[in-house]
Amino acid sequence: MILSVLNQKGGVGKTTLAINLSSAFAERGARVLLIDADPQGSVQDWAAARSDDPTFAVFGLPRANLHKEIPLHTAGYDHILVDGPPRVNDVTRSAVMASTQVLIPVQPSPYDVWAAEETLALVREATVFKERLKAAFVINRKIVNTAIGRDVRMVLTKFDIPVLGAAISQRVAYAESVASGKSVLETHPTSAASREIRKLADEILEHDGRQSP
């Protein structure tokens, strides 16, 4: 599986999702590579903040020919995740072309829904060349015990791609773990945050039509 986490709007939590999903897949015994395709290099900064090696490989590749270069670096991995840039550009287009699945995180906000439409348009364009390309929305940074996430889910159903049932809530544990160069599965392994990430990882594999790892 090659999974790109993309949305042209910055601040939707793409990097945090990509890191924690990579950790969840690695936890199952999968060989995972996380490609940092964001010129800001946030994933590489996260890896540098660690005191030990991550449980998965990290590689920086913020290039417009990403889809051509990925096969040169991905031999031996079960899953490759791509953390995309915070805008639609040639790198984003290349990430879509490289993917078997695109995950579009959307915060419970009308601005995020509007921004996601441009990313979705890229996916639709790519399906002309990649008929089996899959895509899905995930609600990210949902405020716990509010109806906002439910309302956004209803709005997203107007699009022609699924909204994953697993949603990620706004929790301090995510910020704490990323700041220490860890995943939430490492710092808070039994927490609600870790349960959310594992559930999302399960659903992504199911949507991709694959079994773990």
JSON list of C-alpha atoms in Angstrom, two decimals:
[
{"chain": "A", "resi": 1, "resn": "MET", "atom": "CA", "xyz": [0.00, 0.00, 0.00]},
{"chain": "A", "resi": 2, "resn": "ILE", "atom": "CA", "xyz": [1.20, 3.50, -0.83]},
{"chain": "A", "resi": 3, "resn": "LEU", "atom": "CA", "xyz": [-0.89, 5.92, 1.23]},
{"chain": "A", "resi": 4, "resn": "SER", "atom": "CA", "xyz": [-0.57, 9.68, 0.78]},
{"chain": "A", "resi": 5, "resn": "VAL", "atom": "CA", "xyz": [-1.96, 12.00, 3.46]},
{"chain": "A", "resi": 6, "resn": "LEU", "atom": "CA", "xyz": [-2.95, 15.14, 1.58]},
{"chain": "A", "resi": 7, "resn": "ASN", "atom": "CA", "xyz": [-4.91, 18.34, 1.96]},
{"chain": "A", "resi": 8, "resn": "GLN", "atom": "CA", "xyz": [-4.04, 21.68, 0.41]},
{"chain": "A", "resi": 9, "resn": "LYS", "atom": "CA", "xyz": [-4.92, 23.47, 3.66]},
{"chain": "A", "resi": 10, "resn": "GLY", "atom": "CA", "xyz": [-2.15, 23.70, 6.23]},
{"chain": "A", "resi": 11, "resn": "GLY", "atom": "CA", "xyz": [-2.75, 22.91, 9.88]},
{"chain": "A", "resi": 12, "resn": "VAL", "atom": "CA", "xyz": [-5.13, 19.98, 9.37]},
{"chain": "A", "resi": 13, "resn": "GLY", "atom": "CA", "xyz": [-2.81, 17.55, 11.17]},
{"chain": "A", "resi": 14, "resn": "LYS", "atom": "CA", "xyz": [-1.42, 15.66, 8.17]},
{"chain": "A", "resi": 15, "resn": "THR", "atom": "CA", "xyz": [2.03, 15.12, 9.66]},
{"chain": "A", "resi": 16, "resn": "THR", "atom": "CA", "xyz": [0.73, 13.94, 13.04]},
{"chain": "A", "resi": 17, "resn": "LEU", "atom": "CA", "xyz": [-1.60, 11.50, 11.27]},
{"chain": "A", "resi": 18, "resn": "ALA", "atom": "CA", "xyz": [1.16, 10.22, 8.98]},
{"chain": "A", "resi": 19, "resn": "ILE", "atom": "CA", "xyz": [3.56, 9.64, 11.87]},
{"chain": "A", "resi": 20, "resn": "ASN", "atom": "CA", "xyz": [1.05, 7.88, 14.09]},
{"chain": "A", "resi": 21, "resn": "LEU", "atom": "CA", "xyz": [-0.38, 5.73, 11.30]},
{"chain": "A", "resi": 22, "resn": "SER", "atom": "CA", "xyz": [3.16, 4.69, 10.35]},
{"chain": "A", "resi": 23, "resn": "SER", "atom": "CA", "xyz": [3.72, 3.71, 13.98]},
{"chain": "A", "resi": 24, "resn": "ALA", "atom": "CA", "xyz": [0.45, 1.74, 14.05]},
{"chain": "A", "resi": 25, "resn": "PHE", "atom": "CA", "xyz": [1.36, -0.25, 10.94]},
{"chain": "A", "resi": 26, "resn": "ALA", "atom": "CA", "xyz": [4.88, -0.89, 12.28]},
{"chain": "A", "resi": 27, "resn": "GLU", "atom": "CA", "xyz": [3.40, -2.04, 15.61]},
{"chain": "A", "resi": 28, "resn": "ARG", "atom": "CA", "xyz": [1.75, -4.89, 13.70]},
{"chain": "A", "resi": 29, "resn": "GLY", "atom": "CA", "xyz": [5.08, -6.06, 12.33]},
{"chain": "A", "resi": 30, "resn": "ALA", "atom": "CA", "xyz": [4.83, -4.35, 8.94]},
{"chain": "A", "resi": 31, "resn": "ARG", "atom": "CA", "xyz": [7.90, -2.85, 7.29]},
{"chain": "A", "resi": 32, "resn": "VAL", "atom": "CA", "xyz": [6.97, 0.81, 6.94]},
{"chain": "A", "resi": 33, "resn": "LEU", "atom": "CA", "xyz": [8.56, 3.76, 5.15]},
{"chain": "A", "resi": 34, "resn": "LEU", "atom": "CA", "xyz": [7.32, 7.30, 5.81]},
{"chain": "A", "resi": 35, "resn": "ILE", "atom": "CA", "xyz": [8.29, 9.69, 3.02]},
{"chain": "A", "resi": 36, "resn": "ASP", "atom": "CA", "xyz": [8.45, 13.37, 3.93]},
{"chain": "A", "resi": 37, "resn": "ALA", "atom": "CA", "xyz": [7.28, 15.14, 0.77]},
{"chain": "A", "resi": 38, "resn": "ASP", "atom": "CA", "xyz": [6.73, 18.46, 2.54]},
{"chain": "A", "resi": 39, "resn": "PRO", "atom": "CA", "xyz": [9.54, 20.96, 1.81]},
{"chain": "A", "resi": 40, "resn": "GLN", "atom": "CA", "xyz": [9.21, 22.14, 5.43]},
{"chain": "A", "resi": 41, "resn": "GLY", "atom": "CA", "xyz": [10.58, 18.74, 6.50]},
{"chain": "A", "resi": 42, "resn": "SER", "atom": "CA", "xyz": [8.38, 18.31, 9.57]},
{"chain": "A", "resi": 43, "resn": "VAL", "atom": "CA", "xyz": [8.66, 14.51, 9.62]},
{"chain": "A", "resi": 44, "resn": "GLN", "atom": "CA", "xyz": [12.43, 14.70, 9.42]},
{"chain": "A", "resi": 45, "resn": "ASP", "atom": "CA", "xyz": [12.46, 17.25, 12.25]},
{"chain": "A", "resi": 46, "resn": "TRP", "atom": "CA", "xyz": [10.32, 14.85, 14.28]},
{"chain": "A", "resi": 47, "resn": "ALA", "atom": "CA", "xyz": [12.72, 11.97, 13.63]},
{"chain": "A", "resi": 48, "resn": "ALA", "atom": "CA", "xyz": [15.70, 14.16, 14.60]},
{"chain": "A", "resi": 49, "resn": "ALA", "atom": "CA", "xyz": [14.03, 14.95, 17.94]},
{"chain": "A", "resi": 50, "resn": "ARG", "atom": "CA", "xyz": [14.08, 11.28, 18.93]},
{"chain": "A", "resi": 51, "resn": "SER", "atom": "CA", "xyz": [16.73, 9.79, 21.20]},
{"chain": "A", "resi": 52, "resn": "ASP", "atom": "CA", "xyz": [16.55, 6.51, 19.28]},
{"chain": "A", "resi": 53, "resn": "ASP", "atom": "CA", "xyz": [15.59, 5.29, 15.81]},
{"chain": "A", "resi": 54, "resn": "PRO", "atom": "CA", "xyz": [11.88, 5.29, 14.91]},
{"chain": "A", "resi": 55, "resn": "THR", "atom": "CA", "xyz": [10.06, 1.98, 14.54]},
{"chain": "A", "resi": 56, "resn": "PHE", "atom": "CA", "xyz": [9.78, 2.76, 10.82]},
{"chain": "A", "resi": 57, "resn": "ALA", "atom": "CA", "xyz": [12.06, 4.31, 8.20]},
{"chain": "A", "resi": 58, "resn": "VAL", "atom": "CA", "xyz": [11.90, 8.03, 7.35]},
{"chain": "A", "resi": 59, "resn": "PHE", "atom": "CA", "xyz": [13.06, 9.49, 4.07]},
{"chain": "A", "resi": 60, "resn": "GLY", "atom": "CA", "xyz": [12.82, 13.02, 2.64]},
{"chain": "A", "resi": 61, "resn": "LEU", "atom": "CA", "xyz": [11.64, 13.28, -0.96]},
{"chain": "A", "resi": 62, "resn": "PRO", "atom": "CA", "xyz": [9.86, 16.61, -1.62]},
{"chain": "A", "resi": 63, "resn": "ARG", "atom": "CA", "xyz": [10.21, 16.37, -5.38]},
{"chain": "A", "resi": 64, "resn": "ALA", "atom": "CA", "xyz": [7.86, 16.80, -8.31]},
{"chain": "A", "resi": 65, "resn": "ASN", "atom": "CA", "xyz": [8.97, 13.44, -9.75]},
{"chain": "A", "resi": 66, "resn": "LEU", "atom": "CA", "xyz": [8.08, 11.63, -6.53]},
{"chain": "A", "resi": 67, "resn": "HIS", "atom": "CA", "xyz": [5.98, 9.05, -8.37]},
{"chain": "A", "resi": 68, "resn": "LYS", "atom": "CA", "xyz": [9.00, 8.09, -10.46]},
{"chain": "A", "resi": 69, "resn": "GLU", "atom": "CA", "xyz": [11.48, 8.02, -7.57]},
{"chain": "A", "resi": 70, "resn": "ILE", "atom": "CA", "xyz": [9.42, 6.08, -5.04]},
{"chain": "A", "resi": 71, "resn": "PRO", "atom": "CA", "xyz": [10.07, 2.69, -6.72]},
{"chain": "A", "resi": 72, "resn": "LEU", "atom": "CA", "xyz": [13.81, 3.33, -6.36]},
{"chain": "A", "resi": 73, "resn": "HIS", "atom": "CA", "xyz": [13.56, 3.56, -2.56]},
{"chain": "A", "resi": 74, "resn": "THR", "atom": "CA", "xyz": [10.67, 1.34, -1.49]},
{"chain": "A", "resi": 75, "resn": "ALA", "atom": "CA", "xyz": [11.83, -2.22, -2.10]},
{"chain": "A", "resi": 76, "resn": "GLY", "atom": "CA", "xyz": [11.20, -4.44, 0.91]},
{"chain": "A", "resi": 77, "resn": "TYR", "atom": "CA", "xyz": [8.49, -2.31, 2.53]},
{"chain": "A", "resi": 78, "resn": "ASP", "atom": "CA", "xyz": [4.94, -3.45, 3.18]},
{"chain": "A", "resi": 79, "resn": "HIS", "atom": "CA", "xyz": [3.51, 0.06, 3.43]},
{"chain": "A", "resi": 80, "resn": "ILE", "atom": "CA", "xyz": [4.75, 3.42, 2.22]},
{"chain": "A", "resi": 81, "resn": "LEU", "atom": "CA", "xyz": [3.14, 6.57, 3.62]},
{"chain": "A", "resi": 82, "resn": "VAL", "atom": "CA", "xyz": [3.64, 10.02, 2.14]},
{"chain": "A", "resi": 83, "resn": "ASP", "atom": "CA", "xyz": [3.24, 13.21, 4.16]},
{"chain": "A", "resi": 84, "resn": "GLY", "atom": "CA", "xyz": [2.36, 15.76, 1.48]},
{"chain": "A", "resi": 85, "resn": "PRO", "atom": "CA", "xyz": [2.89, 19.52, 1.31]},
{"chain": "A", "resi": 86, "resn": "PRO", "atom": "CA", "xyz": [0.27, 21.97, 2.64]},
{"chain": "A", "resi": 87, "resn": "ARG", "atom": "CA", "xyz": [-0.83, 23.17, -0.79]},
{"chain": "A", "resi": 88, "resn": "VAL", "atom": "CA", "xyz": [-1.65, 21.80, -4.20]},
{"chain": "A", "resi": 89, "resn": "ASN", "atom": "CA", "xyz": [1.48, 21.86, -6.34]},
{"chain": "A", "resi": 90, "resn": "ASP", "atom": "CA", "xyz": [3.52, 19.52, -8.52]},
{"chain": "A", "resi": 91, "resn": "VAL", "atom": "CA", "xyz": [4.70, 17.55, -5.48]},
{"chain": "A", "resi": 92, "resn": "THR", "atom": "CA", "xyz": [1.10, 16.97, -4.43]},
{"chain": "A", "resi": 93, "resn": "ARG", "atom": "CA", "xyz": [0.16, 15.82, -7.92]},
{"chain": "A", "resi": 94, "resn": "SER", "atom": "CA", "xyz": [3.14, 13.47, -7.99]},
{"chain": "A", "resi": 95, "resn": "ALA", "atom": "CA", "xyz": [2.16, 12.04, -4.58]},
{"chain": "A", "resi": 96, "resn": "VAL", "atom": "CA", "xyz": [-1.33, 11.30, -5.87]},
{"chain": "A", "resi": 97, "resn": "MET", "atom": "CA", "xyz": [0.11, 9.53, -8.92]},
{"chain": "A", "resi": 98, "resn": "ALA", "atom": "CA", "xyz": [2.39, 7.46, -6.68]},
{"chain": "A", "resi": 99, "resn": "SER", "atom": "CA", "xyz": [-0.43, 6.32, -4.39]},
{"chain": "A", "resi": 100, "resn": "THR", "atom": "CA", "xyz": [-2.75, 3.38, -4.18]},
{"chain": "A", "resi": 101, "resn": "GLN", "atom": "CA", "xyz": [-4.83, 5.32, -1.66]},
{"chain": "A", "resi": 102, "resn": "VAL", "atom": "CA", "xyz": [-5.18, 8.98, -0.68]},
{"chain": "A", "resi": 103, "resn": "LEU", "atom": "CA", "xyz": [-6.28, 9.98, 2.81]},
{"chain": "A", "resi": 104, "resn": "ILE", "atom": "CA", "xyz": [-7.75, 13.49, 3.07]},
{"chain": "A", "resi": 105, "resn": "PRO", "atom": "CA", "xyz": [-7.89, 14.73, 6.68]},
{"chain": "A", "resi": 106, "resn": "VAL", "atom": "CA", "xyz": [-10.59, 17.34, 7.34]},
{"chain": "A", "resi": 107, "resn": "GLN", "atom": "CA", "xyz": [-11.05, 19.29, 10.54]},
{"chain": "A", "resi": 108, "resn": "PRO", "atom": "CA", "xyz": [-14.61, 20.07, 11.66]},
{"chain": "A", "resi": 109, "resn": "SER", "atom": "CA", "xyz": [-14.63, 23.42, 9.88]},
{"chain": "A", "resi": 110, "resn": "PRO", "atom": "CA", "xyz": [-16.27, 24.73, 6.69]},
{"chain": "A", "resi": 111, "resn": "TYR", "atom": "CA", "xyz": [-12.88, 26.08, 5.58]},
{"chain": "A", "resi": 112, "resn": "ASP", "atom": "CA", "xyz": [-11.39, 22.59, 5.68]},
{"chain": "A", "resi": 113, "resn": "VAL", "atom": "CA", "xyz": [-14.28, 21.15, 3.70]},
{"chain": "A", "resi": 114, "resn": "TRP", "atom": "CA", "xyz": [-13.85, 23.80, 1.02]},
{"chain": "A", "resi": 115, "resn": "ALA", "atom": "CA", "xyz": [-10.08, 23.24, 0.91]},
{"chain": "A", "resi": 116, "resn": "ALA", "atom": "CA", "xyz": [-10.50, 19.47, 0.61]},
{"chain": "A", "resi": 117, "resn": "GLU", "atom": "CA", "xyz": [-12.41, 19.91, -2.65]},
{"chain": "A", "resi": 118, "resn": "GLU", "atom": "CA", "xyz": [-9.23, 20.93, -4.48]},
{"chain": "A", "resi": 119, "resn": "THR", "atom": "CA", "xyz": [-7.37, 17.85, -3.27]},
{"chain": "A", "resi": 120, "resn": "LEU", "atom": "CA", "xyz": [-10.32, 15.70, -4.26]},
{"chain": "A", "resi": 121, "resn": "ALA", "atom": "CA", "xyz": [-10.23, 17.25, -7.74]},
{"chain": "A", "resi": 122, "resn": "LEU", "atom": "CA", "xyz": [-6.63, 16.04, -8.09]},
{"chain": "A", "resi": 123, "resn": "VAL", "atom": "CA", "xyz": [-7.68, 12.54, -7.14]},
{"chain": "A", "resi": 124, "resn": "ARG", "atom": "CA", "xyz": [-10.43, 12.57, -9.73]},
{"chain": "A", "resi": 125, "resn": "GLU", "atom": "CA", "xyz": [-7.96, 13.70, -12.39]},
{"chain": "A", "resi": 126, "resn": "ALA", "atom": "CA", "xyz": [-5.57, 10.92, -11.44]},
{"chain": "A", "resi": 127, "resn": "THR", "atom": "CA", "xyz": [-8.21, 8.21, -11.72]},
{"chain": "A", "resi": 128, "resn": "VAL", "atom": "CA", "xyz": [-8.17, 8.76, -15.49]},
{"chain": "A", "resi": 129, "resn": "PHE", "atom": "CA", "xyz": [-4.72, 7.13, -15.41]},
{"chain": "A", "resi": 130, "resn": "LYS", "atom": "CA", "xyz": [-5.13, 5.06, -12.23]},
{"chain": "A", "resi": 131, "resn": "GLU", "atom": "CA", "xyz": [-8.59, 3.52, -12.21]},
{"chain": "A", "resi": 132, "resn": "ARG", "atom": "CA", "xyz": [-7.92, 1.57, -8.99]},
{"chain": "A", "resi": 133, "resn": "LEU", "atom": "CA", "xyz": [-6.81, 4.62, -6.99]},
{"chain": "A", "resi": 134, "resn": "LYS", "atom": "CA", "xyz": [-8.83, 4.91, -3.79]},
{"chain": "A", "resi": 135, "resn": "ALA", "atom": "CA", "xyz": [-9.47, 7.92, -1.59]},
{"chain": "A", "resi": 136, "resn": "ALA", "atom": "CA", "xyz": [-11.24, 8.63, 1.68]},
{"chain": "A", "resi": 137, "resn": "PHE", "atom": "CA", "xyz": [-11.88, 11.46, 4.10]},
{"chain": "A", "resi": 138, "resn": "VAL", "atom": "CA", "xyz": [-10.97, 11.21, 7.76]},
{"chain": "A", "resi": 139, "resn": "ILE", "atom": "CA", "xyz": [-12.28, 13.68, 10.32]},
{"chain": "A", "resi": 140, "resn": "ASN", "atom": "CA", "xyz": [-9.30, 14.93, 12.29]},
{"chain": "A", "resi": 141, "resn": "ARG", "atom": "CA", "xyz": [-8.99, 17.05, 15.43]},
{"chain": "A", "resi": 142, "resn": "LYS", "atom": "CA", "xyz": [-12.64, 16.57, 16.31]},
{"chain": "A", "resi": 143, "resn": "ILE", "atom": "CA", "xyz": [-13.65, 18.24, 19.56]},
{"chain": "A", "resi": 144, "resn": "VAL", "atom": "CA", "xyz": [-14.69, 15.51, 21.99]},
{"chain": "A", "resi": 145, "resn": "ASN", "atom": "CA", "xyz": [-18.33, 15.43, 23.07]},
{"chain": "A", "resi": 146, "resn": "THR", "atom": "CA", "xyz": [-19.56, 17.92, 20.49]},
{"chain": "A", "resi": 147, "resn": "ALA", "atom": "CA", "xyz": [-21.83, 17.57, 17.47]},
{"chain": "A", "resi": 148, "resn": "ILE", "atom": "CA", "xyz": [-19.49, 19.44, 15.12]},
{"chain": "A", "resi": 149, "resn": "GLY", "atom": "CA", "xyz": [-17.76, 16.31, 13.90]},
{"chain": "A", "resi": 150, "resn": "ARG", "atom": "CA", "xyz": [-21.11, 14.70, 13.11]},
{"chain": "A", "resi": 151, "resn": "ASP", "atom": "CA", "xyz": [-22.23, 17.76, 11.18]},
{"chain": "A", "resi": 152, "resn": "VAL", "atom": "CA", "xyz": [-19.06, 17.80, 9.07]},
{"chain": "A", "resi": 153, "resn": "ARG", "atom": "CA", "xyz": [-19.48, 14.10, 8.37]},
{"chain": "A", "resi": 154, "resn": "MET", "atom": "CA", "xyz": [-22.93, 14.80, 6.96]},
{"chain": "A", "resi": 155, "resn": "VAL", "atom": "CA", "xyz": [-21.54, 17.56, 4.71]},
{"chain": "A", "resi": 156, "resn": "LEU", "atom": "CA", "xyz": [-18.75, 15.30, 3.43]},
{"chain": "A", "resi": 157, "resn": "THR", "atom": "CA", "xyz": [-21.23, 12.64, 2.35]},
{"chain": "A", "resi": 158, "resn": "LYS", "atom": "CA", "xyz": [-22.16, 14.83, -0.61]},
{"chain": "A", "resi": 159, "resn": "PHE", "atom": "CA", "xyz": [-18.83, 13.92, -2.21]},
{"chain": "A", "resi": 160, "resn": "ASP", "atom": "CA", "xyz": [-18.28, 10.67, -4.06]},
{"chain": "A", "resi": 161, "resn": "ILE", "atom": "CA", "xyz": [-15.66, 9.18, -1.74]},
{"chain": "A", "resi": 162, "resn": "PRO", "atom": "CA", "xyz": [-16.23, 7.55, 1.64]},
{"chain": "A", "resi": 163, "resn": "VAL", "atom": "CA", "xyz": [-15.83, 9.19, 5.03]},
{"chain": "A", "resi": 164, "resn": "LEU", "atom": "CA", "xyz": [-14.03, 6.73, 7.27]},
{"chain": "A", "resi": 165, "resn": "GLY", "atom": "CA", "xyz": [-15.90, 5.80, 10.41]},
{"chain": "A", "resi": 166, "resn": "ALA", "atom": "CA", "xyz": [-12.84, 6.22, 12.62]},
{"chain": "A", "resi": 167, "resn": "ALA", "atom": "CA", "xyz": [-12.31, 9.85, 13.65]},
{"chain": "A", "resi": 168, "resn": "ILE", "atom": "CA", "xyz": [-9.35, 11.42, 15.41]},
{"chain": "A", "resi": 169, "resn": "SER", "atom": "CA", "xyz": [-10.10, 13.75, 18.31]},
{"chain": "A", "resi": 170, "resn": "GLN", "atom": "CA", "xyz": [-8.24, 16.82, 19.50]},
{"chain": "A", "resi": 171, "resn": "ARG", "atom": "CA", "xyz": [-6.16, 15.42, 22.36]},
{"chain": "A", "resi": 172, "resn": "VAL", "atom": "CA", "xyz": [-3.13, 16.71, 24.24]},
{"chain": "A", "resi": 173, "resn": "ALA", "atom": "CA", "xyz": [-1.50, 13.28, 23.92]},
{"chain": "A", "resi": 174, "resn": "TYR", "atom": "CA", "xyz": [-0.84, 13.83, 20.20]},
{"chain": "A", "resi": 175, "resn": "ALA", "atom": "CA", "xyz": [0.99, 17.11, 20.75]},
{"chain": "A", "resi": 176, "resn": "GLU", "atom": "CA", "xyz": [2.96, 15.70, 23.67]},
{"chain": "A", "resi": 177, "resn": "SER", "atom": "CA", "xyz": [4.13, 12.67, 21.74]},
{"chain": "A", "resi": 178, "resn": "VAL", "atom": "CA", "xyz": [5.13, 14.55, 18.57]},
{"chain": "A", "resi": 179, "resn": "ALA", "atom": "CA", "xyz": [7.05, 17.14, 20.60]},
{"chain": "A", "resi": 180, "resn": "SER", "atom": "CA", "xyz": [9.18, 14.35, 22.07]},
{"chain": "A", "resi": 181, "resn": "GLY", "atom": "CA", "xyz": [9.84, 12.71, 18.71]},
{"chain": "A", "resi": 182, "resn": "LYS", "atom": "CA", "xyz": [7.58, 9.78, 19.53]},
{"chain": "A", "resi": 183, "resn": "SER", "atom": "CA", "xyz": [4.23, 8.46, 18.36]},
{"chain": "A", "resi": 184, "resn": "VAL", "atom": "CA", "xyz": [1.25, 8.42, 20.66]},
{"chain": "A", "resi": 185, "resn": "LEU", "atom": "CA", "xyz": [1.41, 4.61, 20.59]},
{"chain": "A", "resi": 186, "resn": "GLU", "atom": "CA", "xyz": [4.82, 4.87, 22.25]},
{"chain": "A", "resi": 187, "resn": "THR", "atom": "CA", "xyz": [4.06, 7.55, 24.82]},
{"chain": "A", "resi": 188, "resn": "HIS", "atom": "CA", "xyz": [0.42, 6.70, 25.59]},
{"chain": "A", "resi": 189, "resn": "PRO", "atom": "CA", "xyz": [-0.03, 3.11, 24.37]},
{"chain": "A", "resi": 190, "resn": "THR", "atom": "CA", "xyz": [-3.30, 2.40, 26.21]},
{"chain": "A", "resi": 191, "resn": "SER", "atom": "CA", "xyz": [-4.88, 5.83, 25.78]},
{"chain": "A", "resi": 192, "resn": "ALA", "atom": "CA", "xyz": [-7.99, 6.83, 23.86]},
{"chain": "A", "resi": 193, "resn": "ALA", "atom": "CA", "xyz": [-5.69, 8.52, 21.33]},
{"chain": "A", "resi": 194, "resn": "SER", "atom": "CA", "xyz": [-3.88, 5.25, 20.60]},
{"chain": "A", "resi": 195, "resn": "ARG", "atom": "CA", "xyz": [-7.16, 3.39, 20.29]},
{"chain": "A", "resi": 196, "resn": "GLU", "atom": "CA", "xyz": [-8.31, 5.96, 17.73]},
{"chain": "A", "resi": 197, "resn": "ILE", "atom": "CA", "xyz": [-5.15, 5.59, 15.67]},
{"chain": "A", "resi": 198, "resn": "ARG", "atom": "CA", "xyz": [-5.29, 1.79, 15.71]},
{"chain": "A", "resi": 199, "resn": "LYS", "atom": "CA", "xyz": [-8.94, 1.85, 14.68]},
{"chain": "A", "resi": 200, "resn": "LEU", "atom": "CA", "xyz": [-8.14, 4.22, 11.82]},
{"chain": "A", "resi": 201, "resn": "ALA", "atom": "CA", "xyz": [-5.25, 1.99, 10.70]},
{"chain": "A", "resi": 202, "resn": "ASP", "atom": "CA", "xyz": [-7.63, -0.99, 10.67]},
{"chain": "A", "resi": 203, "resn": "GLU", "atom": "CA", "xyz": [-10.14, 0.87, 8.53]},
{"chain": "A", "resi": 204, "resn": "ILE", "atom": "CA", "xyz": [-7.50, 2.10, 6.08]},
{"chain": "A", "resi": 205, "resn": "LEU", "atom": "CA", "xyz": [-6.29, -1.46, 5.51]},
{"chain": "A", "resi": 206, "resn": "GLU", "atom": "CA", "xyz": [-9.87, -2.62, 5.06]},
{"chain": "A", "resi": 207, "resn": "HIS", "atom": "CA", "xyz": [-10.56, 0.19, 2.59]},
{"chain": "A", "resi": 208, "resn": "ASP", "atom": "CA", "xyz": [-7.40, -0.73, 0.70]},
{"chain": "A", "resi": 209, "resn": "GLY", "atom": "CA", "xyz": [-8.57, -4.35, 0.52]},
{"chain": "A", "resi": 210, "resn": "ARG", "atom": "CA", "xyz": [-5.55, -5.65, 2.38]},
{"chain": "A", "resi": 211, "resn": "GLN", "atom": "CA", "xyz": [-4.90, -7.67, 5.47]},
{"chain": "A", "resi": 212, "resn": "SER", "atom": "CA", "xyz": [-2.36, -6.71, 8.14]},
{"chain": "A", "resi": 213, "resn": "PRO", "atom": "CA", "xyz": [0.57, -6.13, 8.09]}
]
